[in-house]
Amino acid sequence: MTIELTRDGHVATITLSRPEALNAFNTAQLRDLLAVLAEVKTDVGIRAVVLTGAGERAFAAGADIKEMADLDRAGGLAFGRLGHAITRGVETLPQPVIAAVNGFALGGGCELALASDIRLASENAVFAQPEVTLGIPPGWGGSQRLVRAVGPGFAAEMILCGRRVKADEALRIGLVNAVYPQSELLPKARALADQIASNSPLAVRASKELMRLAFNGQAISGLDTELNLFADAFATTDQKEGMRAFIEKRSPTFEEH
Ligand code: COA
């Protein structure tokens, strides 16, 4: 399994585990994660969820570039839909989700953290939406949720430059709630989850749903548009060039207008 689900009391921990690719998401892992989310959703014994990455280097290094490289528009749309199903699945999970970001959270990894209710980071955490460096826009909700999380100015800088944001800056711009040494990250996330789990499950679920309404009206059409533009990018030579360049470990040359 590329996804591990463990339960301790009323808290579930979901661990992204594909260490050979820094936990980057291929289709198999996305399907595993969807199945785990479905299982958690219907388990009333689970009152809070901690989401983290295996190892000490990465939460998730994004969508699998090697798998995306040769996709056409239809393939890009299908991959985008799967990513949207995951991030929407986390966002609409009845139980609150705490992302314990233990290293790189890039592209889809950052978007998964953004779909979570609370983000905590280790000192070595790095956040970025580097899609434009690969010839595509963000495609799993980042164009909408990053704006909500850090405001339009910082979101624009991250999305349009692909700039990496380290843990201390992430804390300053409100992308994460707190930063801890790596060894303390999971215990702190767990303590927060226990605190949530000690409250009324009904009231917690209602509160999560209500908070979602604070942003969801416009975001739904924004997410639909994002999915279409993400898919359109897979019909361009820039996407092919951007992803080939990553795989071949060289700088891309972009030409489409
Ligand atoms: N998709 C597919 N494979 C990935 C990946 C991704 N998103 N991110 C990392 N990997 C793979 C690398 O290709 C490498 O595999 P290899 O050993 O077969 O070459 C392995 O994971 C280790 O990564 P590597 O690049 O060698 O480690 P690093 O420490 O030099 O750099 C990163 C780490 C995260 C900075 C770098 O891997 C990276 O930039 N990844 C892509 C991030 C990204 O753009 N994500 C958004 C996708 S939309």
mmCIF file of C-alpha atoms and ligand atoms in Angstrom:
data_model
loop_
_atom_site.group_PDB
_atom_site.id
_atom_site.type_symbol
_atom_site.label_atom_id
_atom_site.label_comp_id
_atom_site.label_asym_id
_atom_site.label_seq_id
_atom_site.Cartn_x
_atom_site.Cartn_y
_atom_site.Cartn_z
ATOM 1 C CA MET A 1 0.000 0.000 0.000
ATOM 2 C CA THR A 2 1.205 3.510 -0.786
ATOM 3 C CA ILE A 3 -1.120 4.885 1.893
ATOM 4 C CA GLU A 4 -1.080 3.747 5.521
ATOM 5 C CA LEU A 5 -4.096 4.173 7.784
ATOM 6 C CA THR A 6 -3.672 3.695 11.525
ATOM 7 C CA ARG A 7 -6.138 4.328 14.334
ATOM 8 C CA ASP A 8 -5.404 5.281 17.917
ATOM 9 C CA GLY A 9 -8.461 6.032 20.026
ATOM 10 C CA HIS A 10 -10.617 8.467 18.082
ATOM 11 C CA VAL A 11 -7.743 9.719 15.921
ATOM 12 C CA ALA A 12 -6.775 8.286 12.536
ATOM 13 C CA THR A 13 -3.393 8.913 10.953
ATOM 14 C CA ILE A 14 -3.065 8.745 7.173
ATOM 15 C CA THR A 15 0.544 8.445 5.966
ATOM 16 C CA LEU A 16 1.523 9.032 2.336
ATOM 17 C CA SER A 17 4.165 6.424 1.675
ATOM 18 C CA ARG A 18 5.982 6.291 -1.647
ATOM 19 C CA PRO A 19 9.487 7.156 -0.476
ATOM 20 C CA GLU A 20 11.291 6.341 -3.733
ATOM 21 C CA ALA A 21 9.524 9.334 -5.338
ATOM 22 C CA LEU A 22 9.391 11.562 -2.236
ATOM 23 C CA ASN A 23 5.717 10.525 -1.868
ATOM 24 C CA ALA A 24 4.760 12.021 -5.270
ATOM 25 C CA PHE A 25 1.250 10.993 -6.315
ATOM 26 C CA ASN A 26 0.817 8.515 -9.143
ATOM 27 C CA THR A 27 -2.609 7.160 -10.100
ATOM 28 C CA ALA A 28 -2.238 4.069 -7.911
ATOM 29 C CA GLN A 29 -1.474 6.159 -4.845
ATOM 30 C CA LEU A 30 -4.349 8.555 -5.583
ATOM 31 C CA ARG A 31 -6.752 5.616 -5.855
ATOM 32 C CA ASP A 32 -5.432 4.182 -2.563
ATOM 33 C CA LEU A 33 -5.923 7.567 -0.897
ATOM 34 C CA LEU A 34 -9.471 7.864 -2.253
ATOM 35 C CA ALA A 35 -10.304 4.437 -0.795
ATOM 36 C CA VAL A 36 -8.823 5.390 2.584
ATOM 37 C CA LEU A 37 -10.771 8.663 2.636
ATOM 38 C CA ALA A 38 -13.988 6.747 1.903
ATOM 39 C CA GLU A 39 -13.226 4.394 4.788
ATOM 40 C CA VAL A 40 -12.513 7.252 7.217
ATOM 41 C CA LYS A 41 -15.608 9.170 6.119
ATOM 42 C CA THR A 42 -18.000 6.433 7.222
ATOM 43 C CA ASP A 43 -16.173 5.497 10.436
ATOM 44 C CA VAL A 44 -17.994 7.369 13.200
ATOM 45 C CA GLY A 45 -15.347 6.209 15.682
ATOM 46 C CA ILE A 46 -12.852 8.535 13.979
ATOM 47 C CA ARG A 47 -13.228 12.120 15.159
ATOM 48 C CA ALA A 48 -10.056 13.731 13.818
ATOM 49 C CA VAL A 49 -7.440 12.889 11.207
ATOM 50 C CA VAL A 50 -3.709 13.562 10.992
ATOM 51 C CA LEU A 51 -2.311 13.534 7.452
ATOM 52 C CA THR A 52 1.441 13.223 6.980
ATOM 53 C CA GLY A 53 4.207 11.852 4.759
ATOM 54 C CA ALA A 54 6.500 8.910 5.433
ATOM 55 C CA GLY A 55 10.141 9.701 6.154
ATOM 56 C CA GLU A 56 11.733 13.008 7.049
ATOM 57 C CA ARG A 57 12.187 14.574 3.616
ATOM 58 C CA ALA A 58 8.734 14.954 2.091
ATOM 59 C CA PHE A 59 5.067 15.354 2.861
ATOM 60 C CA ALA A 60 4.501 14.916 -0.887
ATOM 61 C CA ALA A 61 6.588 16.183 -3.829
ATOM 62 C CA GLY A 62 3.436 16.706 -5.902
ATOM 63 C CA ALA A 63 1.748 14.896 -8.737
ATOM 64 C CA ASP A 64 3.929 12.338 -10.485
ATOM 65 C CA ILE A 65 5.643 14.264 -13.284
ATOM 66 C CA LYS A 66 6.846 11.060 -14.964
ATOM 67 C CA GLU A 67 3.255 9.860 -15.233
ATOM 68 C CA MET A 68 1.918 13.247 -16.360
ATOM 69 C CA ALA A 69 4.622 13.956 -18.936
ATOM 70 C CA ASP A 70 2.969 12.152 -21.870
ATOM 71 C CA LEU A 71 -0.684 12.835 -21.050
ATOM 72 C CA ASP A 72 -2.901 14.502 -23.665
ATOM 73 C CA ARG A 73 -5.809 16.820 -22.775
ATOM 74 C CA ALA A 74 -8.163 13.959 -21.916
ATOM 75 C CA GLY A 75 -5.490 12.344 -19.768
ATOM 76 C CA GLY A 76 -4.758 15.662 -18.051
ATOM 77 C CA LEU A 77 -8.454 16.131 -17.358
ATOM 78 C CA ALA A 78 -8.753 12.646 -15.853
ATOM 79 C CA PHE A 79 -5.646 13.172 -13.711
ATOM 80 C CA GLY A 80 -6.945 16.589 -12.632
ATOM 81 C CA ARG A 81 -10.323 15.094 -11.741
ATOM 82 C CA LEU A 82 -8.651 12.473 -9.579
ATOM 83 C CA GLY A 83 -6.638 15.170 -7.796
ATOM 84 C CA HIS A 84 -9.785 17.264 -7.314
ATOM 85 C CA ALA A 85 -11.619 14.233 -5.917
ATOM 86 C CA ILE A 86 -8.808 13.830 -3.365
ATOM 87 C CA THR A 87 -8.552 17.467 -2.297
ATOM 88 C CA ARG A 88 -12.345 17.892 -2.269
ATOM 89 C CA GLY A 89 -12.552 14.578 -0.382
ATOM 90 C CA VAL A 90 -10.238 15.911 2.319
ATOM 91 C CA GLU A 91 -12.023 19.264 2.431
ATOM 92 C CA THR A 92 -15.456 17.668 2.753
ATOM 93 C CA LEU A 93 -14.422 14.850 5.080
ATOM 94 C CA PRO A 94 -16.752 15.190 8.091
ATOM 95 C CA GLN A 95 -13.796 14.896 10.472
ATOM 96 C CA PRO A 96 -11.275 17.755 10.749
ATOM 97 C CA VAL A 97 -7.940 17.045 9.042
ATOM 98 C CA ILE A 98 -4.613 18.273 10.409
ATOM 99 C CA ALA A 99 -1.818 18.239 7.828
ATOM 100 C CA ALA A 100 1.501 17.512 9.562
ATOM 101 C CA VAL A 101 3.818 18.746 6.811
ATOM 102 C CA ASN A 102 7.145 16.997 7.453
ATOM 103 C CA GLY A 103 9.217 18.184 4.473
ATOM 104 C CA PHE A 104 8.537 19.095 0.833
ATOM 105 C CA ALA A 105 4.908 19.989 0.113
ATOM 106 C CA LEU A 106 5.107 20.838 -3.583
ATOM 107 C CA GLY A 107 2.356 21.126 -6.192
ATOM 108 C CA GLY A 108 -0.276 18.534 -5.303
ATOM 109 C CA GLY A 109 1.403 18.070 -1.911
ATOM 110 C CA CYS A 110 0.875 21.747 -1.115
ATOM 111 C CA GLU A 111 -2.682 21.488 -2.486
ATOM 112 C CA LEU A 112 -3.437 18.516 -0.244
ATOM 113 C CA ALA A 113 -2.187 20.474 2.770
ATOM 114 C CA LEU A 114 -4.304 23.439 1.661
ATOM 115 C CA ALA A 115 -7.415 21.241 1.547
ATOM 116 C CA SER A 116 -6.769 20.264 5.180
ATOM 117 C CA ASP A 117 -8.328 22.274 8.006
ATOM 118 C CA ILE A 118 -5.131 22.968 9.957
ATOM 119 C CA ARG A 119 -1.510 22.908 8.778
ATOM 120 C CA LEU A 120 1.463 22.309 11.085
ATOM 121 C CA ALA A 121 5.000 22.141 9.711
ATOM 122 C CA SER A 122 8.391 20.732 10.630
ATOM 123 C CA GLU A 123 11.350 23.114 10.508
ATOM 124 C CA ASN A 124 12.514 21.581 7.201
ATOM 125 C CA ALA A 125 9.117 21.951 5.488
ATOM 126 C CA VAL A 126 9.095 23.659 2.085
ATOM 127 C CA PHE A 127 5.918 24.743 0.291
ATOM 128 C CA ALA A 128 5.550 25.615 -3.386
ATOM 129 C CA GLN A 129 3.216 25.605 -6.365
ATOM 130 C CA PRO A 130 5.870 25.025 -9.068
ATOM 131 C CA GLU A 131 3.431 24.054 -11.841
ATOM 132 C CA VAL A 132 4.220 27.014 -14.123
ATOM 133 C CA THR A 133 7.835 25.819 -14.267
ATOM 134 C CA LEU A 134 6.450 22.596 -15.774
ATOM 135 C CA GLY A 135 4.132 24.248 -18.316
ATOM 136 C CA ILE A 136 0.844 23.821 -16.443
ATOM 137 C CA PRO A 137 -1.199 25.848 -13.940
ATOM 138 C CA PRO A 138 -2.048 24.410 -10.502
ATOM 139 C CA GLY A 139 -4.654 21.704 -11.034
ATOM 140 C CA TRP A 140 -5.773 20.300 -7.677
ATOM 141 C CA GLY A 141 -7.371 23.365 -6.119
ATOM 142 C CA GLY A 142 -4.253 25.398 -5.355
ATOM 143 C CA SER A 143 -5.298 28.349 -7.505
ATOM 144 C CA GLN A 144 -8.337 28.793 -5.268
ATOM 145 C CA ARG A 145 -7.293 27.555 -1.835
ATOM 146 C CA LEU A 146 -3.870 29.236 -1.698
ATOM 147 C CA VAL A 147 -5.533 32.607 -2.300
ATOM 148 C CA ARG A 148 -7.873 31.897 0.594
ATOM 149 C CA ALA A 149 -5.018 30.761 2.850
ATOM 150 C CA VAL A 150 -2.432 33.512 2.312
ATOM 151 C CA GLY A 151 -4.255 36.243 0.357
ATOM 152 C CA PRO A 152 -3.899 37.197 -3.320
ATOM 153 C CA GLY A 153 -0.459 38.849 -3.121
ATOM 154 C CA PHE A 154 1.517 35.987 -1.607
ATOM 155 C CA ALA A 155 -0.535 33.451 -3.591
ATOM 156 C CA ALA A 156 0.306 35.278 -6.828
ATOM 157 C CA GLU A 157 4.011 35.277 -6.001
ATOM 158 C CA MET A 158 4.013 31.586 -5.157
ATOM 159 C CA ILE A 159 1.898 30.511 -8.145
ATOM 160 C CA LEU A 160 3.321 32.828 -10.818
ATOM 161 C CA CYS A 161 6.989 32.468 -9.796
ATOM 162 C CA GLY A 162 6.830 28.911 -8.462
ATOM 163 C CA ARG A 163 8.873 30.224 -5.526
ATOM 164 C CA ARG A 164 9.553 27.898 -2.608
ATOM 165 C CA VAL A 165 8.472 29.051 0.837
ATOM 166 C CA LYS A 166 10.298 27.617 3.849
ATOM 167 C CA ALA A 167 8.630 26.855 7.180
ATOM 168 C CA ASP A 168 9.484 30.143 8.903
ATOM 169 C CA GLU A 169 8.064 32.184 6.025
ATOM 170 C CA ALA A 170 5.051 29.860 5.785
ATOM 171 C CA LEU A 171 4.349 30.661 9.423
ATOM 172 C CA ARG A 172 4.706 34.392 8.819
ATOM 173 C CA ILE A 173 2.261 34.468 5.898
ATOM 174 C CA GLY A 174 -0.303 32.277 7.665
ATOM 175 C CA LEU A 175 0.168 29.206 5.500
ATOM 176 C CA VAL A 176 0.810 27.114 8.628
ATOM 177 C CA ASN A 177 -0.353 27.528 12.220
ATOM 178 C CA ALA A 178 2.896 26.447 13.882
ATOM 179 C CA VAL A 179 6.398 25.096 13.164
ATOM 180 C CA TYR A 180 8.055 22.362 15.236
ATOM 181 C CA PRO A 181 11.273 20.340 15.164
ATOM 182 C CA GLN A 182 10.730 17.213 13.072
ATOM 183 C CA SER A 183 10.610 14.940 16.146
ATOM 184 C CA GLU A 184 7.848 17.026 17.757
ATOM 185 C CA LEU A 185 5.647 17.445 14.690
ATOM 186 C CA LEU A 186 3.570 14.269 14.937
ATOM 187 C CA PRO A 187 3.140 14.432 18.744
ATOM 188 C CA LYS A 188 1.941 18.036 18.426
ATOM 189 C CA ALA A 189 -0.432 17.145 15.574
ATOM 190 C CA ARG A 190 -1.693 14.218 17.589
ATOM 191 C CA ALA A 191 -2.260 16.416 20.669
ATOM 192 C CA LEU A 192 -4.282 18.848 18.555
ATOM 193 C CA ALA A 193 -6.284 15.973 17.073
ATOM 194 C CA ASP A 194 -6.936 14.602 20.590
ATOM 195 C CA GLN A 195 -8.178 18.015 21.666
ATOM 196 C CA ILE A 196 -10.593 18.126 18.725
ATOM 197 C CA ALA A 197 -11.664 14.525 19.414
ATOM 198 C CA SER A 198 -12.494 15.402 23.022
ATOM 199 C CA ASN A 199 -15.148 17.877 21.849
ATOM 200 C CA SER A 200 -18.670 17.045 20.715
ATOM 201 C CA PRO A 201 -18.328 15.119 17.423
ATOM 202 C CA LEU A 202 -21.629 16.535 16.176
ATOM 203 C CA ALA A 203 -20.665 20.118 17.002
ATOM 204 C CA VAL A 204 -17.200 19.660 15.457
ATOM 205 C CA ARG A 205 -18.649 18.251 12.229
ATOM 206 C CA ALA A 206 -21.233 21.044 12.042
ATOM 207 C CA SER A 207 -18.513 23.638 12.650
ATOM 208 C CA LYS A 208 -16.305 22.239 9.891
ATOM 209 C CA GLU A 209 -19.210 22.287 7.456
ATOM 210 C CA LEU A 210 -20.136 25.841 8.417
ATOM 211 C CA MET A 211 -16.578 27.114 8.006
ATOM 212 C CA ARG A 212 -16.505 25.582 4.535
ATOM 213 C CA LEU A 213 -19.524 27.687 3.584
ATOM 214 C CA ALA A 214 -17.526 30.815 4.385
ATOM 215 C CA PHE A 215 -15.584 30.277 1.172
ATOM 216 C CA ASN A 216 -17.306 27.747 -1.002
ATOM 217 C CA GLY A 217 -19.739 29.788 -3.121
ATOM 218 C CA GLN A 218 -17.252 31.270 -5.585
ATOM 219 C CA ALA A 219 -14.684 28.561 -5.062
ATOM 220 C CA ILE A 220 -16.815 25.878 -6.688
ATOM 221 C CA SER A 221 -16.882 27.668 -10.058
ATOM 222 C CA GLY A 222 -13.223 28.600 -9.544
ATOM 223 C CA LEU A 223 -12.353 24.931 -9.064
ATOM 224 C CA ASP A 224 -14.278 23.974 -12.232
ATOM 225 C CA THR A 225 -12.408 26.586 -14.264
ATOM 226 C CA GLU A 226 -9.106 25.461 -12.786
ATOM 227 C CA LEU A 227 -9.775 21.879 -13.867
ATOM 228 C CA ASN A 228 -10.473 22.973 -17.459
ATOM 229 C CA LEU A 229 -7.391 25.180 -17.764
ATOM 230 C CA PHE A 230 -5.252 22.448 -16.170
ATOM 231 C CA ALA A 231 -6.533 19.975 -18.793
ATOM 232 C CA ASP A 232 -5.996 22.525 -21.625
ATOM 233 C CA ALA A 233 -2.326 22.763 -20.628
ATOM 234 C CA PHE A 234 -1.827 19.111 -21.561
ATOM 235 C CA ALA A 235 -2.554 19.990 -25.198
ATOM 236 C CA THR A 236 0.461 22.354 -25.299
ATOM 237 C CA THR A 237 4.124 21.814 -26.159
ATOM 238 C CA ASP A 238 5.064 23.809 -23.033
ATOM 239 C CA GLN A 239 3.686 21.054 -20.807
ATOM 240 C CA LYS A 240 5.603 18.400 -22.738
ATOM 241 C CA GLU A 241 8.789 20.482 -22.619
ATOM 242 C CA GLY A 242 8.395 21.427 -18.940
ATOM 243 C CA MET A 243 7.905 17.867 -17.738
ATOM 244 C CA ARG A 244 10.521 16.336 -20.076
ATOM 245 C CA ALA A 245 13.003 18.920 -18.769
ATOM 246 C CA PHE A 246 12.314 17.838 -15.161
ATOM 247 C CA ILE A 247 12.773 14.169 -16.050
ATOM 248 C CA GLU A 248 15.955 14.902 -18.033
ATOM 249 C CA LYS A 249 17.236 17.125 -15.177
ATOM 250 C CA ARG A 250 17.669 20.265 -17.348
ATOM 251 C CA SER A 251 16.071 23.711 -17.631
ATOM 252 C CA PRO A 252 12.974 23.972 -19.882
ATOM 253 C CA THR A 253 12.610 26.268 -22.889
ATOM 254 C CA PHE A 254 9.029 27.497 -23.167
ATOM 255 C CA GLU A 255 7.637 28.737 -26.488
ATOM 256 C CA GLU A 256 3.830 28.621 -26.614
ATOM 257 C CA HIS A 257 1.997 31.969 -26.516
HETATM 258 N N1 COA B 1 7.074 13.285 -9.777
HETATM 259 C C1 COA B 1 7.800 12.191 -10.092
HETATM 260 N N2 COA B 1 8.971 11.900 -9.503
HETATM 261 C C2 COA B 1 9.417 12.753 -8.556
HETATM 262 C C3 COA B 1 8.710 13.895 -8.189
HETATM 263 C C4 COA B 1 7.478 14.153 -8.837
HETATM 264 N N3 COA B 1 6.716 15.208 -8.532
HETATM 265 N N4 COA B 1 9.411 14.554 -7.229
HETATM 266 C C5 COA B 1 10.523 13.819 -7.008
HETATM 267 N N5 COA B 1 10.523 12.729 -7.808
HETATM 268 C C6 COA B 1 11.539 11.684 -7.894
HETATM 269 C C7 COA B 1 12.761 12.188 -8.652
HETATM 270 O O1 COA B 1 12.563 12.115 -10.047
HETATM 271 C C8 COA B 1 13.820 11.244 -8.145
HETATM 272 O O2 COA B 1 13.678 10.018 -8.816
HETATM 273 P P1 COA B 1 14.985 9.331 -9.504
HETATM 274 O O3 COA B 1 15.828 8.954 -8.319
HETATM 275 O O4 COA B 1 14.389 8.157 -10.216
HETATM 276 O O5 COA B 1 15.616 10.367 -10.387
HETATM 277 C C9 COA B 1 13.407 11.004 -6.697
HETATM 278 O O6 COA B 1 12.015 11.367 -6.601
HETATM 279 C C10 COA B 1 14.166 11.863 -5.716
HETATM 280 O O7 COA B 1 14.052 13.220 -6.142
HETATM 281 P P2 COA B 1 15.331 14.140 -6.522
HETATM 282 O O8 COA B 1 14.882 15.193 -7.469
HETATM 283 O O9 COA B 1 16.487 13.311 -6.944
HETATM 284 O O10 COA B 1 15.649 14.747 -5.061
HETATM 285 P P3 COA B 1 16.238 16.164 -4.728
HETATM 286 O O11 COA B 1 16.507 16.148 -3.274
HETATM 287 O O12 COA B 1 17.350 16.507 -5.650
HETATM 288 O O13 COA B 1 15.050 17.199 -5.037
HETATM 289 C C11 COA B 1 12.777 17.986 -5.028
HETATM 290 C C12 COA B 1 13.846 17.118 -4.333
HETATM 291 C C13 COA B 1 11.467 17.722 -4.330
HETATM 292 C C14 COA B 1 13.159 19.473 -4.884
HETATM 293 C C15 COA B 1 12.697 17.632 -6.521
HETATM 294 O O14 COA B 1 12.523 16.209 -6.620
HETATM 295 C C16 COA B 1 11.570 18.281 -7.257
HETATM 296 O O15 COA B 1 11.664 19.434 -7.610
HETATM 297 N N6 COA B 1 10.484 17.527 -7.534
HETATM 298 C C17 COA B 1 9.396 17.973 -8.339
HETATM 299 C C18 COA B 1 8.487 18.853 -7.533
HETATM 300 C C19 COA B 1 7.372 19.420 -8.372
HETATM 301 O O16 COA B 1 7.588 20.161 -9.309
HETATM 302 N N7 COA B 1 6.145 19.061 -8.018
HETATM 303 C C20 COA B 1 4.963 19.555 -8.638
HETATM 304 C C21 COA B 1 4.427 18.631 -9.652
HETATM 305 S S1 COA B 1 2.967 19.339 -10.394
#
